[in-house]
Every structure is written in C-alpha cells, then in structure tokens.
mmCIF file of C-alpha atoms in Angstrom:
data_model
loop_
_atom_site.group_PDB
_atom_site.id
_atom_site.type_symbol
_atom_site.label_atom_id
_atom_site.label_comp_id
_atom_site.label_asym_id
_atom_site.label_seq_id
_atom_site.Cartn_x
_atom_site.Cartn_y
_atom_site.Cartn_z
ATOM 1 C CA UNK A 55 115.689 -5.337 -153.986
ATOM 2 C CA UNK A 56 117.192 -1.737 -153.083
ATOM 3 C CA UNK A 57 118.903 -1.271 -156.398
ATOM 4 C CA UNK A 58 119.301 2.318 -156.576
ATOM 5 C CA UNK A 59 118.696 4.612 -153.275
ATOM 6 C CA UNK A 60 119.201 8.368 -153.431
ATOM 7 C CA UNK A 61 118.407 10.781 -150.340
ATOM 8 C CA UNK A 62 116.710 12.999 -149.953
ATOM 9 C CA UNK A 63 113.536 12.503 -151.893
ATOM 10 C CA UNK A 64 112.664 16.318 -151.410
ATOM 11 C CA UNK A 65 114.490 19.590 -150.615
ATOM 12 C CA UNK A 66 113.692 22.884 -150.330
ATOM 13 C CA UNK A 67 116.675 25.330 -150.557
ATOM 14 C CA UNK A 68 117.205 29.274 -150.137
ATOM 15 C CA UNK A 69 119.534 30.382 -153.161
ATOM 16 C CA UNK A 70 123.326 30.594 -151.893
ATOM 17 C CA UNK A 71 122.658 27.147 -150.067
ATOM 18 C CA UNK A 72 124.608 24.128 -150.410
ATOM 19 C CA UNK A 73 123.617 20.582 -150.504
ATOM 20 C CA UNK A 74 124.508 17.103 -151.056
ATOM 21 C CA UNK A 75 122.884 14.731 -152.535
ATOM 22 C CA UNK A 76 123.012 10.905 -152.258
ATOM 23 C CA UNK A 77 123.552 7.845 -154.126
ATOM 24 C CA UNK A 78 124.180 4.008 -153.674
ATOM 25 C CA UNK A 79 123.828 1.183 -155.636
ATOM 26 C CA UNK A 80 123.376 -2.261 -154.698
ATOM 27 C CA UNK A 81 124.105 -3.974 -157.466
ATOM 28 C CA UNK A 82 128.115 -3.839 -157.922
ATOM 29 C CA UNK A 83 127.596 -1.688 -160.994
ATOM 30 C CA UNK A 84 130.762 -0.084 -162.297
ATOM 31 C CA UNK A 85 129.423 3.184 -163.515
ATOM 32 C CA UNK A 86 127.346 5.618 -162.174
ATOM 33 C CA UNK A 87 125.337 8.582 -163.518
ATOM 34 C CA UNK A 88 123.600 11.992 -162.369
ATOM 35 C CA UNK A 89 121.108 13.352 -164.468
ATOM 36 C CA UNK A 90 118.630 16.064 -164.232
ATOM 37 C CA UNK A 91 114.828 15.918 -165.420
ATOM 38 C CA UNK A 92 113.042 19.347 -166.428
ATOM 39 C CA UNK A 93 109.702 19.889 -168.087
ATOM 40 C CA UNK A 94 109.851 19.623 -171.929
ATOM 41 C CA UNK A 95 113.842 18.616 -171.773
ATOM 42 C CA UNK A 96 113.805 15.172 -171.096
ATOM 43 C CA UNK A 97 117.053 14.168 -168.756
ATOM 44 C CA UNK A 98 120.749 15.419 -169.297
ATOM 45 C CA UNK A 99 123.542 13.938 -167.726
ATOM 46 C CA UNK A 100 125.302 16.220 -165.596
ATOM 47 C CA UNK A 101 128.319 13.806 -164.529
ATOM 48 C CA UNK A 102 129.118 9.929 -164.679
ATOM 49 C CA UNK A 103 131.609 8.068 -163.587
ATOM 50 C CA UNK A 104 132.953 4.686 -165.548
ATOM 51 C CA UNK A 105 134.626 3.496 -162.425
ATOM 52 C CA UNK A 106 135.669 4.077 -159.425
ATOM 53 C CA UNK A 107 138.146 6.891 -158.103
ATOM 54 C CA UNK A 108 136.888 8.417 -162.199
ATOM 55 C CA UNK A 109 134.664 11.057 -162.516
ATOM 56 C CA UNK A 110 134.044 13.096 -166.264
ATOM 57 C CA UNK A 111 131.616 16.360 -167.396
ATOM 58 C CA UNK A 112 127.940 15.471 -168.882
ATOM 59 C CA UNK A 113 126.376 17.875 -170.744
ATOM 60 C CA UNK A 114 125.419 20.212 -168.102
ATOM 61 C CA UNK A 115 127.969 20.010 -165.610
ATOM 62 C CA UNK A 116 128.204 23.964 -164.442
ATOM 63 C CA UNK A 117 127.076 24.499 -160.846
ATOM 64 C CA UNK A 118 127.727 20.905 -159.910
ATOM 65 C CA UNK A 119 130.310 18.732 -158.138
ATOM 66 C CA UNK A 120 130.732 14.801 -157.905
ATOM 67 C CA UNK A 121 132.646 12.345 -155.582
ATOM 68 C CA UNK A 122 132.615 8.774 -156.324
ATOM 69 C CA UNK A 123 133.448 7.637 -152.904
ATOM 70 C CA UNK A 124 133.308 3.802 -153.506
ATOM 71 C CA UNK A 125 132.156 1.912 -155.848
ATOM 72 C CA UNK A 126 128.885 1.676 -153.987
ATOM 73 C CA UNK A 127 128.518 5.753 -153.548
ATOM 74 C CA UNK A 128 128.117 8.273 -155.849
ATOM 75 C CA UNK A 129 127.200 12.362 -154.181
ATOM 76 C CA UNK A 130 126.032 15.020 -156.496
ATOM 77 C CA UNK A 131 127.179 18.213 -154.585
ATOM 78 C CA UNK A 132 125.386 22.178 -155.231
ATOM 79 C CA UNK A 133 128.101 24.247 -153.298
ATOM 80 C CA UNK A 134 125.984 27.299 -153.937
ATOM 81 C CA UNK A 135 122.233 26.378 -155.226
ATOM 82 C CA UNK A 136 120.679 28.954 -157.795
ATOM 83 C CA UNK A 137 116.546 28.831 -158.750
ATOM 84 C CA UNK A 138 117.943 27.445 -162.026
ATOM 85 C CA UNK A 139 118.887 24.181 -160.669
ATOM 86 C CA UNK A 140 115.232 23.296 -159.337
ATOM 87 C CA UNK A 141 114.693 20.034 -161.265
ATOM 88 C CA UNK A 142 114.206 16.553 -160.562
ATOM 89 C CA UNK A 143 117.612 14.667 -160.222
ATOM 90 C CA UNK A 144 118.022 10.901 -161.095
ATOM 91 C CA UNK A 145 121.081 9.072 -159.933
ATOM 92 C CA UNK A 146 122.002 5.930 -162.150
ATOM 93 C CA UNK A 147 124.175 2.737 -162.606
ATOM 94 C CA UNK A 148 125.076 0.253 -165.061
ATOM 95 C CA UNK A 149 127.177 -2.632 -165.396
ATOM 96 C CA UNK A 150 130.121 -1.706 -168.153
ATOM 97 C CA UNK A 151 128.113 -1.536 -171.369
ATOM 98 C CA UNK A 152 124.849 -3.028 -170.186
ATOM 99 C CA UNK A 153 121.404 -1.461 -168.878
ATOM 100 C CA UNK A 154 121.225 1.649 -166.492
ATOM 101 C CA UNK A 155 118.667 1.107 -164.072
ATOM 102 C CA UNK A 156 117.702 4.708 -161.826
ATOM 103 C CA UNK A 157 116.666 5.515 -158.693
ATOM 104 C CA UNK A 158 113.296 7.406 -157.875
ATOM 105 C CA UNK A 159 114.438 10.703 -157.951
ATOM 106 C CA UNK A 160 115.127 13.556 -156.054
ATOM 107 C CA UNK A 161 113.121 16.684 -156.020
ATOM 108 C CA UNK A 162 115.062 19.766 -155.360
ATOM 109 C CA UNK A 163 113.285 23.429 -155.144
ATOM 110 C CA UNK A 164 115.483 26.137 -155.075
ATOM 111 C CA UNK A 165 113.850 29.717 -153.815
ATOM 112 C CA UNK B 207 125.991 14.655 -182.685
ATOM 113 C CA UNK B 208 123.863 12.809 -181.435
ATOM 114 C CA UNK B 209 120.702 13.154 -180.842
ATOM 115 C CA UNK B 210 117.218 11.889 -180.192
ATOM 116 C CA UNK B 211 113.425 13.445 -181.475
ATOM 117 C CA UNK B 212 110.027 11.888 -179.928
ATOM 118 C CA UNK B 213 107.228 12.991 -181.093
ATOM 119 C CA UNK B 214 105.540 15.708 -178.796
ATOM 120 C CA UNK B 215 102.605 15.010 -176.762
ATOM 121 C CA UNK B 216 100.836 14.446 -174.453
ATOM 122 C CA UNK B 217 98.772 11.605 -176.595
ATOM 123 C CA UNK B 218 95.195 10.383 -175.246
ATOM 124 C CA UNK B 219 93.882 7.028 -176.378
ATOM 125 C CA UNK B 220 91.230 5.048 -175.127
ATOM 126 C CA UNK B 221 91.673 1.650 -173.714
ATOM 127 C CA UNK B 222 92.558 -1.451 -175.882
ATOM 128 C CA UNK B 223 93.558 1.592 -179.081
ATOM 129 C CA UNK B 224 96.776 1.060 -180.619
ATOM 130 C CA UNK B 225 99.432 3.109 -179.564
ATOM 131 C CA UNK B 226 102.484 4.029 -181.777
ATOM 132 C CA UNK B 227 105.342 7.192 -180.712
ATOM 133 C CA UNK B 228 107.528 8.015 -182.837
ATOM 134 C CA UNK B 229 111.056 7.970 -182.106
ATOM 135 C CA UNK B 230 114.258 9.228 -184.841
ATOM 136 C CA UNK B 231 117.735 9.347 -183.720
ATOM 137 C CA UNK B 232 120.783 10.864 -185.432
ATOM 138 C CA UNK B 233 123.970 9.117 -184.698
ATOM 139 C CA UNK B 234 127.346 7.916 -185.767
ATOM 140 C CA UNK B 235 128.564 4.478 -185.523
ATOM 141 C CA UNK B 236 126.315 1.828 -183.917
ATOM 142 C CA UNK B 237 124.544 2.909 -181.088
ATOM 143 C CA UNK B 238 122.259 0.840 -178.766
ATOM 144 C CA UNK B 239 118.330 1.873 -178.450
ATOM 145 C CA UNK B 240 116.354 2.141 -175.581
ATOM 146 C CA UNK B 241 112.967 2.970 -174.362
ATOM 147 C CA UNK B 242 112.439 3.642 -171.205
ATOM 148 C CA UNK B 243 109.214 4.725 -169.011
ATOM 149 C CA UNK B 244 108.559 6.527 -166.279
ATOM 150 C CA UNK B 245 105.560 6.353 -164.327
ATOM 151 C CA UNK B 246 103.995 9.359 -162.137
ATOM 152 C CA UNK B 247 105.908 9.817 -158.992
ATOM 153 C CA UNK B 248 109.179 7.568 -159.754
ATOM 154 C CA UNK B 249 111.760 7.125 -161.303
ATOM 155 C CA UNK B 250 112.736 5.766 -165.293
ATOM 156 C CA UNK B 251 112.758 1.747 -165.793
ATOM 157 C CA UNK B 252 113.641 0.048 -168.946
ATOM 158 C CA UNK B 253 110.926 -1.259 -171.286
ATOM 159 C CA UNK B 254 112.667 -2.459 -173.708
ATOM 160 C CA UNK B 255 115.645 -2.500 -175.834
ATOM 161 C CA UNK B 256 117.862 -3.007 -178.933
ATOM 162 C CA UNK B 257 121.254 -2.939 -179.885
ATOM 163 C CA UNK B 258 121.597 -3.585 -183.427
ATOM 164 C CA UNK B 259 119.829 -2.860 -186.842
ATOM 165 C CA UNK B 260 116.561 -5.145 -187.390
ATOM 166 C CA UNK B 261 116.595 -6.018 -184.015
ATOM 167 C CA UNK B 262 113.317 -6.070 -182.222
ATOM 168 C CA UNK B 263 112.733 -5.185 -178.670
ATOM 169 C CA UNK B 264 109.470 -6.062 -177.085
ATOM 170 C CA UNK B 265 108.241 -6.191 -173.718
ATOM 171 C CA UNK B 266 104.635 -6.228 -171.611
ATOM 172 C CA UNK B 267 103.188 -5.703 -175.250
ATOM 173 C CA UNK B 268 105.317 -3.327 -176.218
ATOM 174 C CA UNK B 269 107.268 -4.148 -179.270
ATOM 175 C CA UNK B 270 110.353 -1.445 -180.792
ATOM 176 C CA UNK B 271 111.990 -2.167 -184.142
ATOM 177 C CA UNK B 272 115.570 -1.179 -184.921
ATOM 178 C CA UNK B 273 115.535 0.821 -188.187
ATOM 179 C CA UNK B 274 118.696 1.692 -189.366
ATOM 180 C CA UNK B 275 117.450 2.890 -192.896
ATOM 181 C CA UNK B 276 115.078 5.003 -191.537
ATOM 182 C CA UNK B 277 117.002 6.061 -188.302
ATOM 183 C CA UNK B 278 114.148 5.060 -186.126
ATOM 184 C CA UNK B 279 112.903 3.399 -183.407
ATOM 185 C CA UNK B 280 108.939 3.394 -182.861
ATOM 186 C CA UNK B 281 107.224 2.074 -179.972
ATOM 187 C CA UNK B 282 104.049 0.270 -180.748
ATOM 188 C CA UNK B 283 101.372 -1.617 -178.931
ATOM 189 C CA UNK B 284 98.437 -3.062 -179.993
ATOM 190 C CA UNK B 285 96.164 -2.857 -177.093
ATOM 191 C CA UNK B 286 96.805 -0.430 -174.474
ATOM 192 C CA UNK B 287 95.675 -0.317 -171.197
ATOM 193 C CA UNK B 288 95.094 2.536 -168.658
ATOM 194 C CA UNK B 289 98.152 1.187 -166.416
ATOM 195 C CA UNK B 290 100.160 2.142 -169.830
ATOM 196 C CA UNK B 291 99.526 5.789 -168.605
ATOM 197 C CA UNK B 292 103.387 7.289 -168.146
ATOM 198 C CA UNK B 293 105.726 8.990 -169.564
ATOM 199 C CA UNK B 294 107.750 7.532 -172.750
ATOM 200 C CA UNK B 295 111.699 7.946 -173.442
ATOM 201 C CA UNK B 296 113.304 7.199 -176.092
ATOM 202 C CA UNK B 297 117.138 7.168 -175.791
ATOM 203 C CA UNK B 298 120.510 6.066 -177.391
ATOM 204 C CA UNK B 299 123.617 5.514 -176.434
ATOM 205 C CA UNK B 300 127.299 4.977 -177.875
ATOM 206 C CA UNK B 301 128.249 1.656 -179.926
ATOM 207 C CA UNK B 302 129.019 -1.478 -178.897
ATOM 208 C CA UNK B 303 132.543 -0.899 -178.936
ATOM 209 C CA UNK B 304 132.443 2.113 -176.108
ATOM 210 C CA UNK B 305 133.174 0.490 -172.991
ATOM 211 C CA UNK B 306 133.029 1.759 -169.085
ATOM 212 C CA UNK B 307 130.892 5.074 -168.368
ATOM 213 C CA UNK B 308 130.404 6.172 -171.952
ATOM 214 C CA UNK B 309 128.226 2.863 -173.062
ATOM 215 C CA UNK B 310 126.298 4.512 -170.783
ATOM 216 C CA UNK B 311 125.597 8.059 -171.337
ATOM 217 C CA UNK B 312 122.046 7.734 -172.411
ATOM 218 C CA UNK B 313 121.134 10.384 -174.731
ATOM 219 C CA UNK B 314 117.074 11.199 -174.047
ATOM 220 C CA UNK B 315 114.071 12.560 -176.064
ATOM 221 C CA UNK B 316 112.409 14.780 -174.653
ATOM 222 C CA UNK B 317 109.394 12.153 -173.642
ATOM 223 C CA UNK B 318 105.964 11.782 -174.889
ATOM 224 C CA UNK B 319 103.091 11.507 -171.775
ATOM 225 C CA UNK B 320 100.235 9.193 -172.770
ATOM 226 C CA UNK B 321 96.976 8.994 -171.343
ATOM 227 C CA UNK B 322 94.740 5.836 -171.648
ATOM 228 C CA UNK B 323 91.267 6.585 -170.719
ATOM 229 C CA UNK B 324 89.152 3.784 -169.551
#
C-alpha cells in the first residue's frame, strides 16, 4: 500500500542551497503533481505533468524545476533555495481524469 | 478564473454537534468538486466527491451537495466526533471534458481547521 512516497520528509537548507526532492507512485498513475502548502494559502500547484516525458507551469512555478523521469518518478528540483520557499511540499498522482491521491509531505526550512 | 472560498476558521464544536463549512466556487464550464482532509502530521486524502450538479457526495458521515445555482459545495455532518479534528479543503477542478494533467489541477481553498472537543 505505498501509493505515494516522497523523500525526504524534512530538510533544513542554508539559502543558495540546492536540493532535490523525490517522488514515486505506485499506482501506474499517468499524471503527477507538485504542490506547495503555506499557512492561510491552502496548496498551489507549482508543476504537473499529464504524462510522461510532459512537464507544464502551475501557478507558482518561479524558483522551481521538474523532471518526470518515468512514469513512476516525478523530482521537484530548488537549484538555489531562498527563505521564501520554506513550505510544506505535497507530491501527487492521478489516473487521467480521476482522483489525486498525495503523499505525506515534505517539510522544507530554508535559513 | 477559477477559484475556490471556504469559510475561515479554525471552528470548535463539541462532540456529536453538527458541523457544516461552507464552501463557494467560481468557475466556467463543469468542473468536478472535491473535499479533501488533512489530518495533523500527513498528508491530504479524499473525503468525498462530486462531479456534476445535484450530485451528492458523502462519506464516513460526511455528506457534500453539488449546487450549481448557488455555486456551492457545503460539507455537513450530523454528528461529529473528536477523530473529525483536521483540516478541511475544498477544491475544484476542470470539466469533464479536460483530459490528462489538467483534470487534475486541483484548485484549493484555503482550508478550514476544526476542533471537536470531547
């Protein structure tokens, strides 16, 4: 019953740090989402990708870069982290037009 | 565009109250309603859904009605217990007719904590 497995589940990083983060679903799920959670905002989706070797722009894609590098793996990359990306950051799949089911999220400080 | 309002909270019942959150959307065409809920310490699951007008979602006690006169989609239950204490999203997404990644860019309140006191 993995379903959705991102790593790490915490990170700490200085600002100017890069960082990866990971995502794989179990569930042969064509799409696959990044979103971030912060207080009082609800979550935004910062990219998705309908399938694989396709990757588009959420709504708050600045600062960010994705690889879909199967269909299985999805990585959420901060090439250089700022204190303004410290949120909580849900990776997320779906089956084409069906229900996205998320992983357990991913806190990220950035000092 | 589209967009989702919940009402604010954080909302503190006691046990076996009734519990209703308010949820409006603004949207064009026919999208698909969701709640979802997140309890402390991990991540959002489903509760319930709906994907056209006078539909009714209901799960664990929860029940949602698709309004599309109104534009809304409140979550009710009738009896809520202190397990029920998380974190409430309501969410749409495109219409039917969107297919691949854009069915599902979920579009998110901004969540409404409740409390259930024993």
């Amino acid at each position: 019953n993995a379903g959705v497995t991102q790593t790490p589940k915490f990170q700490v990083l200085k600002t100017g740090q890069s960082m990866t983060l990971q995502c794989a679903q179990d569930m042969n799920h064509n799409s696959m989402y990044w979103y971030r959670q912060d207080p009082g905002m609800g979550l935004r989706l910062i990219y998705y990708s309908a399938s694989e070797g396709t990757t588009d722009k959420g709504e708050v894609p600045n600062g960010y870069n994705v690889s879909r590098l199967n269909k299985r793996e999805f990585s959420l990359r901060l090439e250089s982290a700022a204190p303004s990306q410290t949120s909580v950051y849900f990776c997320a799949s779906s089956l084409r037009g069906n229900t996205i089911y998320f992983g357990e999220g991913s806190w990220l400080t950035v000092v | 565009g589209n967009s989702v309002t919940q009402m604010e909270g954080p909302v503190t019942l006691s046990e076996e109250a009734f519990l209703t959150i308010n949820c409006t959307y603004t949207a064009t065409g026919y999208p698909s309603l969701f709640w979802y809920v997140q309890y402390p310490g991990e991540g959002l699951q489903l509760l319930l859904k709906a994907t056209k007008a006078d539909d009714k979602g209901s799960n664990k006690g929860f029940e949602a009605t698709y309004r599309k006169e109104t534009t809304s989609f409140h979550l009710e239950k009738g009896s809520v217990q202190v397990s029920d204490s998380a974190v409430y999203f309501c969410a749409l997404s495109r219409g039917r007719t969107d297919y691949g990644g854009s069915q599902g860019n979920l579009i998110f309140g901004k969540g409404t904590k409740l409390s259930v006191k024993p």
